Amino acid sequence: MATNLKLRYIYLYLISALGLISCGSTTTKTVEIKGVYGNPKPLWEKGYKLNELGVNAIFVHSGSINEDMIIRARAEGAKVYAEFATLNGKGYVDTHPEAWAINDKGTRVEAATWFMGVCPTEPGFRKYRFDQLRDLLLEYDLDGVWMDYVHWHAQFEDPEPILPETCFCKHCLNSFSKDYNIRLPDATTTEKAEYILTNHEPAWRKWRCEVIYDWTTNIKSIMTEIKPNALLGLYHCPWDDDEFNGARERILGLDYDLLKKTVDVFSPMVYHQRMGREPNWVEDNIVWFGKKIDAELGAYPKIWPIVQAYNEPGIVTKEAFETVLRGGLAGKSTGVMMFTTNAMAEDEGKTEVMKKVYKELLESHGE
């Protein structure tokens, strides 16, 4: 009996070491996505093949995708995901002023550094963007669509973010009043904004989160109709609940409890250097985020962060890049990608770091 028990322990140890079972609360994690963000052309021009670098997914702006890119990427073992600039109103608001976001002073918002938002309730813009999505899904055989700029007008990617109070246009005021059965005073836009923020701020903040969530539900519905097996991803602000006085929900309108109902994959934009953070912050953030959304390995929603390789501001060293790349795979993350492909291609040191990390993952999973 003692001999049989000893053999059983040896057997359990061996299959556990091979990752065939879980021990206690620890579950073997498979990294699904080893990605790059951006057109892969700069890597191809350097003579690289995606599979030789360990890359198995590309995330490309929808306007840059073409059939030849898809064919070559798939031939090199990579899935193709389209980034979809959802609430970026740059260019659109110039010719459609009715979609311009209005601040609490009753005036049009100014561009937040390089980003120009849009009113997310304006009917014309909503139709315009949803039609664009349908055209994209009908034209290309994609593995998924990643929503980008899914927040009210603001800029969160800098150490000192720009966080205006919006949007107090007639579309938003009328929708809020109707949805929450709140009668607004017959007053100026500034006075209405003050009335809302003074007397109905909790309802206002909740409504704004619901507006953003509504965008994701509409996009999910369109994808289910046209491409039901494609994943819906979200690039998003990585702030925790308390940063900048809770601005992730309060200003941007990102409520994870709502969003995880429709989003298949969350991609926190953990741009450490751009946000004035240390490289180790990436790992801390991803561990926190997994707990925040109650992520579970092998289940949706999944976590595939995007980390910074791009040299702006300053220089992201290859050592820092390796730290954030590995940090992006911390906690319940099962994938990672970096911004941008061009930053990889022009820096041989970073290319080698990516290749090393991705190849280690391939070897550890026997791929």
mmCIF file of C-alpha atoms in Angstrom:
data_model
loop_
_atom_site.group_PDB
_atom_site.id
_atom_site.type_symbol
_atom_site.label_atom_id
_atom_site.label_comp_id
_atom_site.label_asym_id
_atom_site.label_seq_id
_atom_site.Cartn_x
_atom_site.Cartn_y
_atom_site.Cartn_z
ATOM 1 C CA MET A 1 0.000 0.000 0.000
ATOM 2 C CA ALA A 2 2.814 2.397 0.896
ATOM 3 C CA THR A 3 4.540 1.668 -2.408
ATOM 4 C CA ASN A 4 1.347 2.313 -4.398
ATOM 5 C CA LEU A 5 0.752 5.588 -2.542
ATOM 6 C CA LYS A 6 4.300 6.702 -3.234
ATOM 7 C CA LEU A 7 3.889 5.911 -6.925
ATOM 8 C CA ARG A 8 0.645 7.881 -7.007
ATOM 9 C CA TYR A 9 2.369 10.960 -5.544
ATOM 10 C CA ILE A 10 5.147 10.654 -8.128
ATOM 11 C CA TYR A 11 2.551 10.377 -10.916
ATOM 12 C CA LEU A 12 0.626 13.428 -9.719
ATOM 13 C CA TYR A 13 3.837 15.427 -9.421
ATOM 14 C CA LEU A 14 4.912 14.570 -12.956
ATOM 15 C CA ILE A 15 1.628 15.440 -14.668
ATOM 16 C CA SER A 16 1.360 18.607 -12.584
ATOM 17 C CA ALA A 17 4.825 19.647 -13.702
ATOM 18 C CA LEU A 18 3.760 19.064 -17.286
ATOM 19 C CA GLY A 19 0.822 21.429 -16.806
ATOM 20 C CA LEU A 20 -1.812 18.739 -17.251
ATOM 21 C CA ILE A 21 -3.671 19.475 -14.011
ATOM 22 C CA SER A 22 -4.096 22.308 -11.573
ATOM 23 C CA CYS A 23 -2.729 22.191 -8.038
ATOM 24 C CA GLY A 24 -4.910 23.805 -5.432
ATOM 25 C CA SER A 25 -6.065 27.193 -6.746
ATOM 26 C CA THR A 26 -3.257 27.446 -9.322
ATOM 27 C CA THR A 27 -4.355 26.783 -12.888
ATOM 28 C CA THR A 28 -1.941 26.277 -15.742
ATOM 29 C CA LYS A 29 -2.128 29.335 -17.976
ATOM 30 C CA THR A 30 -1.884 29.221 -21.743
ATOM 31 C CA VAL A 31 -0.807 32.421 -23.457
ATOM 32 C CA GLU A 32 -3.044 32.673 -26.499
ATOM 33 C CA ILE A 33 -1.928 35.892 -28.138
ATOM 34 C CA LYS A 34 1.593 37.087 -28.888
ATOM 35 C CA GLY A 35 0.757 40.145 -30.889
ATOM 36 C CA VAL A 36 1.927 43.347 -32.474
ATOM 37 C CA TYR A 37 -0.065 46.513 -33.045
ATOM 38 C CA GLY A 38 0.323 48.235 -36.384
ATOM 39 C CA ASN A 39 0.818 47.392 -40.031
ATOM 40 C CA PRO A 40 3.326 44.493 -40.191
ATOM 41 C CA LYS A 41 4.896 45.964 -43.329
ATOM 42 C CA PRO A 42 7.935 47.448 -41.476
ATOM 43 C CA LEU A 43 8.789 43.979 -40.139
ATOM 44 C CA TRP A 44 8.288 42.383 -43.541
ATOM 45 C CA GLU A 45 10.523 45.001 -45.158
ATOM 46 C CA LYS A 46 13.277 43.980 -42.714
ATOM 47 C CA GLY A 47 12.954 40.401 -43.944
ATOM 48 C CA TYR A 48 11.147 39.026 -40.889
ATOM 49 C CA LYS A 49 8.316 36.535 -40.948
ATOM 50 C CA LEU A 50 5.732 36.783 -38.190
ATOM 51 C CA ASN A 51 5.962 33.138 -37.167
ATOM 52 C CA GLU A 52 9.771 33.333 -37.018
ATOM 53 C CA LEU A 53 9.372 36.115 -34.429
ATOM 54 C CA GLY A 54 6.813 34.152 -32.428
ATOM 55 C CA VAL A 55 4.028 36.551 -33.438
ATOM 56 C CA ASN A 56 0.625 34.931 -33.895
ATOM 57 C CA ALA A 57 -1.637 37.989 -34.123
ATOM 58 C CA ILE A 58 -1.618 41.425 -35.693
ATOM 59 C CA PHE A 59 -3.828 44.322 -34.617
ATOM 60 C CA VAL A 60 -4.128 46.877 -37.404
ATOM 61 C CA HIS A 61 -6.078 50.118 -37.847
ATOM 62 C CA SER A 62 -9.122 49.310 -39.964
ATOM 63 C CA GLY A 63 -8.138 51.869 -42.598
ATOM 64 C CA SER A 64 -4.800 50.131 -43.206
ATOM 65 C CA ILE A 65 -6.090 46.597 -43.676
ATOM 66 C CA ASN A 66 -6.138 45.068 -47.141
ATOM 67 C CA GLU A 67 -6.626 41.588 -48.563
ATOM 68 C CA ASP A 68 -2.936 41.027 -49.344
ATOM 69 C CA MET A 69 -2.016 41.807 -45.734
ATOM 70 C CA ILE A 70 -4.580 39.321 -44.428
ATOM 71 C CA ILE A 71 -3.415 36.570 -46.809
ATOM 72 C CA ARG A 72 0.245 36.983 -45.904
ATOM 73 C CA ALA A 73 -0.367 37.301 -42.166
ATOM 74 C CA ARG A 74 -2.463 34.138 -42.131
ATOM 75 C CA ALA A 75 0.154 32.310 -44.214
ATOM 76 C CA GLU A 76 2.629 33.184 -41.446
ATOM 77 C CA GLY A 77 0.339 31.826 -38.757
ATOM 78 C CA ALA A 78 -1.163 35.093 -37.499
ATOM 79 C CA LYS A 79 -4.742 36.062 -36.755
ATOM 80 C CA VAL A 80 -5.915 39.478 -37.950
ATOM 81 C CA TYR A 81 -7.766 41.926 -35.717
ATOM 82 C CA ALA A 82 -8.957 45.363 -36.812
ATOM 83 C CA GLU A 83 -8.704 48.392 -34.547
ATOM 84 C CA PHE A 84 -11.896 50.430 -34.912
ATOM 85 C CA ALA A 85 -11.667 54.107 -33.920
ATOM 86 C CA THR A 86 -15.114 54.300 -32.369
ATOM 87 C CA LEU A 87 -15.611 57.729 -30.750
ATOM 88 C CA ASN A 88 -12.813 59.634 -32.431
ATOM 89 C CA GLY A 89 -14.531 62.609 -34.039
ATOM 90 C CA LYS A 90 -11.450 64.162 -35.647
ATOM 91 C CA GLY A 91 -12.450 65.412 -39.078
ATOM 92 C CA TYR A 92 -16.094 64.449 -38.646
ATOM 93 C CA VAL A 93 -17.037 67.275 -36.276
ATOM 94 C CA ASP A 94 -15.521 69.849 -38.626
ATOM 95 C CA THR A 95 -18.121 69.043 -41.263
ATOM 96 C CA HIS A 96 -20.849 67.965 -38.834
ATOM 97 C CA PRO A 97 -20.894 70.613 -36.094
ATOM 98 C CA GLU A 98 -24.056 69.084 -34.598
ATOM 99 C CA ALA A 99 -21.834 66.242 -33.335
ATOM 100 C CA TRP A 100 -19.375 68.539 -31.536
ATOM 101 C CA ALA A 101 -19.158 67.804 -27.801
ATOM 102 C CA ILE A 102 -20.265 70.689 -25.558
ATOM 103 C CA ASN A 103 -18.693 71.409 -22.179
ATOM 104 C CA ASP A 104 -20.301 72.656 -18.966
ATOM 105 C CA LYS A 105 -19.742 76.259 -20.083
ATOM 106 C CA GLY A 106 -21.935 75.718 -23.109
ATOM 107 C CA THR A 107 -19.075 75.936 -25.613
ATOM 108 C CA ARG A 108 -17.498 73.464 -28.017
ATOM 109 C CA VAL A 109 -14.685 71.442 -26.492
ATOM 110 C CA GLU A 110 -11.173 71.961 -27.763
ATOM 111 C CA ALA A 111 -9.009 69.094 -28.959
ATOM 112 C CA ALA A 112 -7.407 67.305 -26.004
ATOM 113 C CA THR A 113 -3.816 67.506 -27.288
ATOM 114 C CA TRP A 114 -4.095 65.326 -30.421
ATOM 115 C CA PHE A 115 -7.469 63.718 -29.643
ATOM 116 C CA MET A 116 -10.799 65.155 -30.747
ATOM 117 C CA GLY A 117 -13.824 63.464 -29.261
ATOM 118 C CA VAL A 118 -17.426 63.581 -30.399
ATOM 119 C CA CYS A 119 -20.890 63.609 -28.882
ATOM 120 C CA PRO A 120 -21.710 59.896 -28.454
ATOM 121 C CA THR A 121 -25.496 60.428 -28.575
ATOM 122 C CA GLU A 122 -25.699 62.397 -31.836
ATOM 123 C CA PRO A 123 -27.838 60.240 -34.174
ATOM 124 C CA GLY A 124 -26.003 61.085 -37.384
ATOM 125 C CA PHE A 125 -22.616 60.134 -36.019
ATOM 126 C CA ARG A 126 -23.941 56.903 -34.547
ATOM 127 C CA LYS A 127 -25.337 55.819 -37.915
ATOM 128 C CA TYR A 128 -22.126 56.877 -39.666
ATOM 129 C CA ARG A 129 -19.924 54.791 -37.373
ATOM 130 C CA PHE A 130 -22.180 51.735 -37.290
ATOM 131 C CA ASP A 131 -22.376 51.755 -41.097
ATOM 132 C CA GLN A 132 -18.577 51.877 -41.228
ATOM 133 C CA LEU A 133 -18.399 48.814 -39.005
ATOM 134 C CA ARG A 134 -20.822 46.880 -41.181
ATOM 135 C CA ASP A 135 -18.801 47.726 -44.291
ATOM 136 C CA LEU A 136 -15.583 46.607 -42.586
ATOM 137 C CA LEU A 137 -17.010 43.261 -41.496
ATOM 138 C CA LEU A 138 -18.545 42.592 -44.901
ATOM 139 C CA GLU A 139 -15.351 43.443 -46.790
ATOM 140 C CA TYR A 140 -12.780 41.505 -44.754
ATOM 141 C CA ASP A 141 -12.665 38.136 -43.048
ATOM 142 C CA LEU A 142 -11.456 39.297 -39.633
ATOM 143 C CA ASP A 143 -10.819 37.380 -36.427
ATOM 144 C CA GLY A 144 -12.103 40.287 -34.390
ATOM 145 C CA VAL A 145 -12.607 44.016 -33.981
ATOM 146 C CA TRP A 146 -10.971 46.090 -31.238
ATOM 147 C CA MET A 147 -12.890 49.217 -30.273
ATOM 148 C CA ASP A 148 -10.684 52.228 -29.593
ATOM 149 C CA TYR A 149 -11.476 55.699 -28.201
ATOM 150 C CA VAL A 150 -14.570 54.369 -26.424
ATOM 151 C CA HIS A 151 -15.011 57.177 -23.929
ATOM 152 C CA TRP A 152 -16.365 60.700 -23.606
ATOM 153 C CA HIS A 153 -14.100 63.473 -24.864
ATOM 154 C CA ALA A 154 -10.903 63.530 -22.772
ATOM 155 C CA GLN A 155 -7.214 62.649 -22.902
ATOM 156 C CA PHE A 156 -5.950 60.009 -20.467
ATOM 157 C CA GLU A 157 -2.649 58.947 -22.057
ATOM 158 C CA ASP A 158 -0.553 61.749 -20.524
ATOM 159 C CA PRO A 159 0.819 62.219 -16.978
ATOM 160 C CA GLU A 160 -1.490 65.227 -16.596
ATOM 161 C CA PRO A 161 -4.739 64.179 -18.286
ATOM 162 C CA ILE A 162 -7.327 66.499 -19.802
ATOM 163 C CA LEU A 163 -10.691 65.780 -18.177
ATOM 164 C CA PRO A 164 -13.465 68.171 -19.242
ATOM 165 C CA GLU A 165 -17.090 67.880 -18.191
ATOM 166 C CA THR A 166 -19.122 66.836 -21.242
ATOM 167 C CA CYS A 167 -21.438 66.563 -23.022
ATOM 168 C CA PHE A 168 -24.187 69.127 -22.537
ATOM 169 C CA CYS A 169 -25.425 69.377 -26.114
ATOM 170 C CA LYS A 170 -29.154 69.221 -26.811
ATOM 171 C CA HIS A 171 -28.969 65.521 -27.743
ATOM 172 C CA CYS A 172 -27.380 64.556 -24.422
ATOM 173 C CA LEU A 173 -29.536 66.845 -22.282
ATOM 174 C CA ASN A 174 -32.733 65.577 -23.892
ATOM 175 C CA SER A 175 -31.674 61.939 -23.655
ATOM 176 C CA PHE A 176 -30.638 62.225 -20.012
ATOM 177 C CA SER A 177 -33.878 64.003 -19.109
ATOM 178 C CA LYS A 178 -35.972 61.356 -20.870
ATOM 179 C CA ASP A 179 -34.042 58.280 -19.717
ATOM 180 C CA TYR A 180 -34.048 59.275 -16.049
ATOM 181 C CA ASN A 181 -37.333 61.183 -15.998
ATOM 182 C CA ILE A 182 -35.583 64.319 -14.746
ATOM 183 C CA ARG A 183 -37.095 67.642 -15.707
ATOM 184 C CA LEU A 184 -34.428 70.196 -16.582
ATOM 185 C CA PRO A 185 -34.960 73.920 -16.034
ATOM 186 C CA ASP A 186 -35.712 76.258 -18.905
ATOM 187 C CA ALA A 187 -32.292 77.874 -18.783
ATOM 188 C CA THR A 188 -28.984 78.316 -20.580
ATOM 189 C CA THR A 189 -26.722 75.343 -21.240
ATOM 190 C CA THR A 190 -24.367 76.499 -18.489
ATOM 191 C CA GLU A 191 -27.231 76.720 -16.007
ATOM 192 C CA LYS A 192 -28.546 73.284 -16.995
ATOM 193 C CA ALA A 193 -25.085 71.793 -16.540
ATOM 194 C CA GLU A 194 -24.779 73.386 -13.110
ATOM 195 C CA TYR A 195 -28.240 72.127 -12.174
ATOM 196 C CA ILE A 196 -27.390 68.555 -13.177
ATOM 197 C CA LEU A 197 -24.002 68.481 -11.455
ATOM 198 C CA THR A 198 -25.448 70.012 -8.295
ATOM 199 C CA ASN A 199 -28.706 68.095 -8.002
ATOM 200 C CA HIS A 200 -28.389 64.910 -10.072
ATOM 201 C CA GLU A 201 -24.698 64.093 -10.344
ATOM 202 C CA PRO A 202 -24.932 60.342 -9.443
ATOM 203 C CA ALA A 203 -27.645 59.828 -12.065
ATOM 204 C CA TRP A 204 -25.652 61.847 -14.611
ATOM 205 C CA ARG A 205 -22.484 59.782 -14.060
ATOM 206 C CA LYS A 206 -24.427 56.530 -14.285
ATOM 207 C CA TRP A 207 -26.208 57.639 -17.456
ATOM 208 C CA ARG A 208 -22.922 58.559 -19.127
ATOM 209 C CA CYS A 209 -21.535 55.072 -18.389
ATOM 210 C CA GLU A 210 -24.702 53.575 -19.861
ATOM 211 C CA VAL A 211 -24.236 55.604 -23.049
ATOM 212 C CA ILE A 212 -20.750 54.121 -23.515
ATOM 213 C CA TYR A 213 -22.055 50.649 -22.722
ATOM 214 C CA ASP A 214 -24.799 51.151 -25.308
ATOM 215 C CA TRP A 215 -22.127 51.699 -27.953
ATOM 216 C CA THR A 216 -20.540 48.354 -27.106
ATOM 217 C CA THR A 217 -23.881 46.540 -27.165
ATOM 218 C CA ASN A 218 -24.717 47.965 -30.590
ATOM 219 C CA ILE A 219 -21.311 47.024 -31.954
ATOM 220 C CA LYS A 220 -21.597 43.542 -30.465
ATOM 221 C CA SER A 221 -25.021 43.154 -32.076
ATOM 222 C CA ILE A 222 -23.688 44.135 -35.507
ATOM 223 C CA MET A 223 -20.807 41.694 -35.160
ATOM 224 C CA THR A 224 -23.108 38.888 -34.053
ATOM 225 C CA GLU A 225 -25.235 39.511 -37.135
ATOM 226 C CA ILE A 226 -22.401 39.621 -39.681
ATOM 227 C CA LYS A 227 -19.435 37.799 -38.115
ATOM 228 C CA PRO A 228 -20.705 35.863 -35.078
ATOM 229 C CA ASN A 229 -17.428 34.082 -34.308
ATOM 230 C CA ALA A 230 -15.280 37.219 -34.317
ATOM 231 C CA LEU A 231 -14.079 38.603 -30.998
ATOM 232 C CA LEU A 232 -14.984 42.052 -29.712
ATOM 233 C CA GLY A 233 -12.064 43.731 -27.959
ATOM 234 C CA LEU A 234 -11.643 47.044 -26.188
ATOM 235 C CA TYR A 235 -8.588 49.285 -25.892
ATOM 236 C CA HIS A 236 -9.160 51.291 -22.744
ATOM 237 C CA CYS A 237 -7.819 53.522 -20.000
ATOM 238 C CA PRO A 238 -5.970 51.478 -17.347
ATOM 239 C CA TRP A 239 -6.688 53.680 -14.334
ATOM 240 C CA ASP A 240 -7.930 52.080 -11.156
ATOM 241 C CA ASP A 241 -11.073 53.199 -9.323
ATOM 242 C CA ASP A 242 -9.422 56.029 -7.399
ATOM 243 C CA GLU A 243 -6.996 57.682 -9.821
ATOM 244 C CA PHE A 244 -7.774 61.302 -10.673
ATOM 245 C CA ASN A 245 -10.737 61.270 -8.325
ATOM 246 C CA GLY A 246 -12.359 58.298 -9.997
ATOM 247 C CA ALA A 247 -12.138 59.856 -13.456
ATOM 248 C CA ARG A 248 -12.241 56.539 -15.330
ATOM 249 C CA GLU A 249 -15.950 56.241 -14.551
ATOM 250 C CA ARG A 250 -16.697 59.837 -13.588
ATOM 251 C CA ILE A 251 -15.324 61.498 -16.754
ATOM 252 C CA LEU A 252 -14.530 58.762 -19.287
ATOM 253 C CA GLY A 253 -17.687 56.750 -18.581
ATOM 254 C CA LEU A 254 -15.993 53.348 -18.286
ATOM 255 C CA ASP A 255 -17.895 51.028 -15.957
ATOM 256 C CA TYR A 256 -16.247 47.601 -16.080
ATOM 257 C CA ASP A 257 -19.262 45.865 -14.539
ATOM 258 C CA LEU A 258 -21.298 46.981 -17.537
ATOM 259 C CA LEU A 259 -18.632 46.576 -20.203
ATOM 260 C CA LYS A 260 -17.734 43.000 -19.326
ATOM 261 C CA LYS A 261 -21.260 41.999 -20.378
ATOM 262 C CA THR A 262 -20.408 42.675 -24.024
ATOM 263 C CA VAL A 263 -16.611 42.842 -24.317
ATOM 264 C CA ASP A 264 -14.836 39.549 -25.111
ATOM 265 C CA VAL A 265 -11.324 40.849 -24.531
ATOM 266 C CA PHE A 266 -10.091 43.840 -22.531
ATOM 267 C CA SER A 267 -6.829 45.438 -23.665
ATOM 268 C CA PRO A 268 -5.676 47.928 -21.007
ATOM 269 C CA MET A 269 -3.465 50.566 -22.612
ATOM 270 C CA VAL A 270 -0.642 50.327 -20.089
ATOM 271 C CA TYR A 271 1.676 52.853 -21.758
ATOM 272 C CA HIS A 272 4.046 53.211 -18.832
ATOM 273 C CA GLN A 273 6.404 55.877 -20.139
ATOM 274 C CA ARG A 274 3.748 57.966 -21.811
ATOM 275 C CA MET A 275 1.805 58.021 -18.543
ATOM 276 C CA GLY A 276 4.862 58.781 -16.425
ATOM 277 C CA ARG A 277 4.951 55.387 -14.688
ATOM 278 C CA GLU A 278 7.733 52.927 -13.936
ATOM 279 C CA PRO A 279 7.931 49.721 -16.026
ATOM 280 C CA ASN A 280 6.970 47.559 -13.018
ATOM 281 C CA TRP A 281 3.643 49.399 -12.842
ATOM 282 C CA VAL A 282 2.424 47.363 -15.811
ATOM 283 C CA GLU A 283 2.473 44.085 -13.893
ATOM 284 C CA ASP A 284 0.819 45.662 -10.860
ATOM 285 C CA ASN A 285 -1.925 47.129 -13.016
ATOM 286 C CA ILE A 286 -2.682 43.904 -14.872
ATOM 287 C CA VAL A 287 -2.879 41.914 -11.647
ATOM 288 C CA TRP A 288 -5.246 44.544 -10.213
ATOM 289 C CA PHE A 289 -7.386 44.594 -13.355
ATOM 290 C CA GLY A 290 -7.838 40.829 -13.398
ATOM 291 C CA LYS A 291 -9.211 41.010 -9.874
ATOM 292 C CA LYS A 292 -11.364 44.012 -10.742
ATOM 293 C CA ILE A 293 -13.273 42.198 -13.484
ATOM 294 C CA ASP A 294 -13.157 38.783 -11.743
ATOM 295 C CA ALA A 295 -11.284 37.315 -14.699
ATOM 296 C CA GLU A 296 -10.993 33.543 -14.899
ATOM 297 C CA LEU A 297 -8.538 31.606 -17.031
ATOM 298 C CA GLY A 298 -10.268 29.827 -19.883
ATOM 299 C CA ALA A 299 -13.315 32.091 -19.764
ATOM 300 C CA TYR A 300 -14.493 35.403 -21.185
ATOM 301 C CA PRO A 301 -13.819 38.242 -20.817
ATOM 302 C CA LYS A 302 -10.101 37.761 -21.422
ATOM 303 C CA ILE A 303 -7.236 40.193 -20.834
ATOM 304 C CA TRP A 304 -4.706 40.992 -23.575
ATOM 305 C CA PRO A 305 -2.912 44.270 -22.668
ATOM 306 C CA ILE A 306 -1.073 46.574 -25.041
ATOM 307 C CA VAL A 307 2.323 47.793 -23.789
ATOM 308 C CA GLN A 308 4.639 50.552 -24.966
ATOM 309 C CA ALA A 309 7.606 49.988 -27.248
ATOM 310 C CA TYR A 310 7.302 53.365 -28.966
ATOM 311 C CA ASN A 311 9.938 55.971 -28.078
ATOM 312 C CA GLU A 312 7.744 58.883 -27.117
ATOM 313 C CA PRO A 313 8.260 60.590 -24.820
ATOM 314 C CA GLY A 314 11.938 59.772 -24.328
ATOM 315 C CA ILE A 315 13.409 56.364 -25.041
ATOM 316 C CA VAL A 316 11.915 53.041 -24.024
ATOM 317 C CA THR A 317 14.988 50.881 -23.523
ATOM 318 C CA LYS A 318 15.018 47.245 -24.516
ATOM 319 C CA GLU A 319 15.321 46.361 -20.818
ATOM 320 C CA ALA A 320 12.234 48.395 -19.957
ATOM 321 C CA PHE A 321 10.442 46.906 -22.922
ATOM 322 C CA GLU A 322 11.122 43.383 -21.708
ATOM 323 C CA THR A 323 9.821 44.321 -18.259
ATOM 324 C CA VAL A 324 6.542 45.705 -19.593
ATOM 325 C CA LEU A 325 6.124 42.878 -22.098
ATOM 326 C CA ARG A 326 6.413 40.284 -19.355
ATOM 327 C CA GLY A 327 4.359 42.474 -17.029
ATOM 328 C CA GLY A 328 1.573 42.501 -19.579
ATOM 329 C CA LEU A 329 1.324 38.731 -19.154
ATOM 330 C CA ALA A 330 0.917 38.919 -15.378
ATOM 331 C CA GLY A 331 -2.105 37.802 -13.398
ATOM 332 C CA LYS A 332 -4.992 36.519 -15.510
ATOM 333 C CA SER A 333 -3.699 37.948 -18.783
ATOM 334 C CA THR A 334 -3.534 35.383 -21.597
ATOM 335 C CA GLY A 335 -2.116 37.606 -24.299
ATOM 336 C CA VAL A 336 -0.107 40.736 -24.977
ATOM 337 C CA MET A 337 0.747 43.094 -27.810
ATOM 338 C CA MET A 338 2.917 46.186 -28.163
ATOM 339 C CA PHE A 339 2.592 49.652 -29.625
ATOM 340 C CA THR A 340 3.892 49.797 -32.354
ATOM 341 C CA THR A 341 5.104 47.425 -35.082
ATOM 342 C CA ASN A 342 7.255 50.179 -36.555
ATOM 343 C CA ALA A 343 8.914 50.794 -33.176
ATOM 344 C CA MET A 344 9.851 47.119 -33.144
ATOM 345 C CA ALA A 345 11.170 47.023 -36.678
ATOM 346 C CA GLU A 346 13.438 50.045 -36.296
ATOM 347 C CA ASP A 347 15.047 48.780 -33.079
ATOM 348 C CA GLU A 348 16.858 45.462 -33.414
ATOM 349 C CA GLY A 349 17.257 45.204 -29.642
ATOM 350 C CA LYS A 350 13.506 45.372 -29.061
ATOM 351 C CA THR A 351 12.864 42.954 -31.905
ATOM 352 C CA GLU A 352 15.181 40.438 -30.272
ATOM 353 C CA VAL A 353 13.505 40.949 -26.886
ATOM 354 C CA MET A 354 10.097 40.298 -28.396
ATOM 355 C CA LYS A 355 11.362 37.255 -30.250
ATOM 356 C CA LYS A 356 12.974 35.874 -27.087
ATOM 357 C CA VAL A 357 9.873 36.346 -24.927
ATOM 358 C CA TYR A 358 7.453 35.048 -27.567
ATOM 359 C CA LYS A 359 9.637 32.049 -28.419
ATOM 360 C CA GLU A 360 9.882 31.151 -24.721
ATOM 361 C CA LEU A 361 6.083 31.144 -24.581
ATOM 362 C CA LEU A 362 5.860 28.984 -27.697
ATOM 363 C CA GLU A 363 8.340 26.470 -26.285
ATOM 364 C CA SER A 364 6.702 26.375 -22.850
ATOM 365 C CA HIS A 365 3.372 25.442 -24.473
ATOM 366 C CA GLY A 366 4.880 22.983 -26.903
ATOM 367 C CA GLU A 367 3.727 24.922 -29.969
#
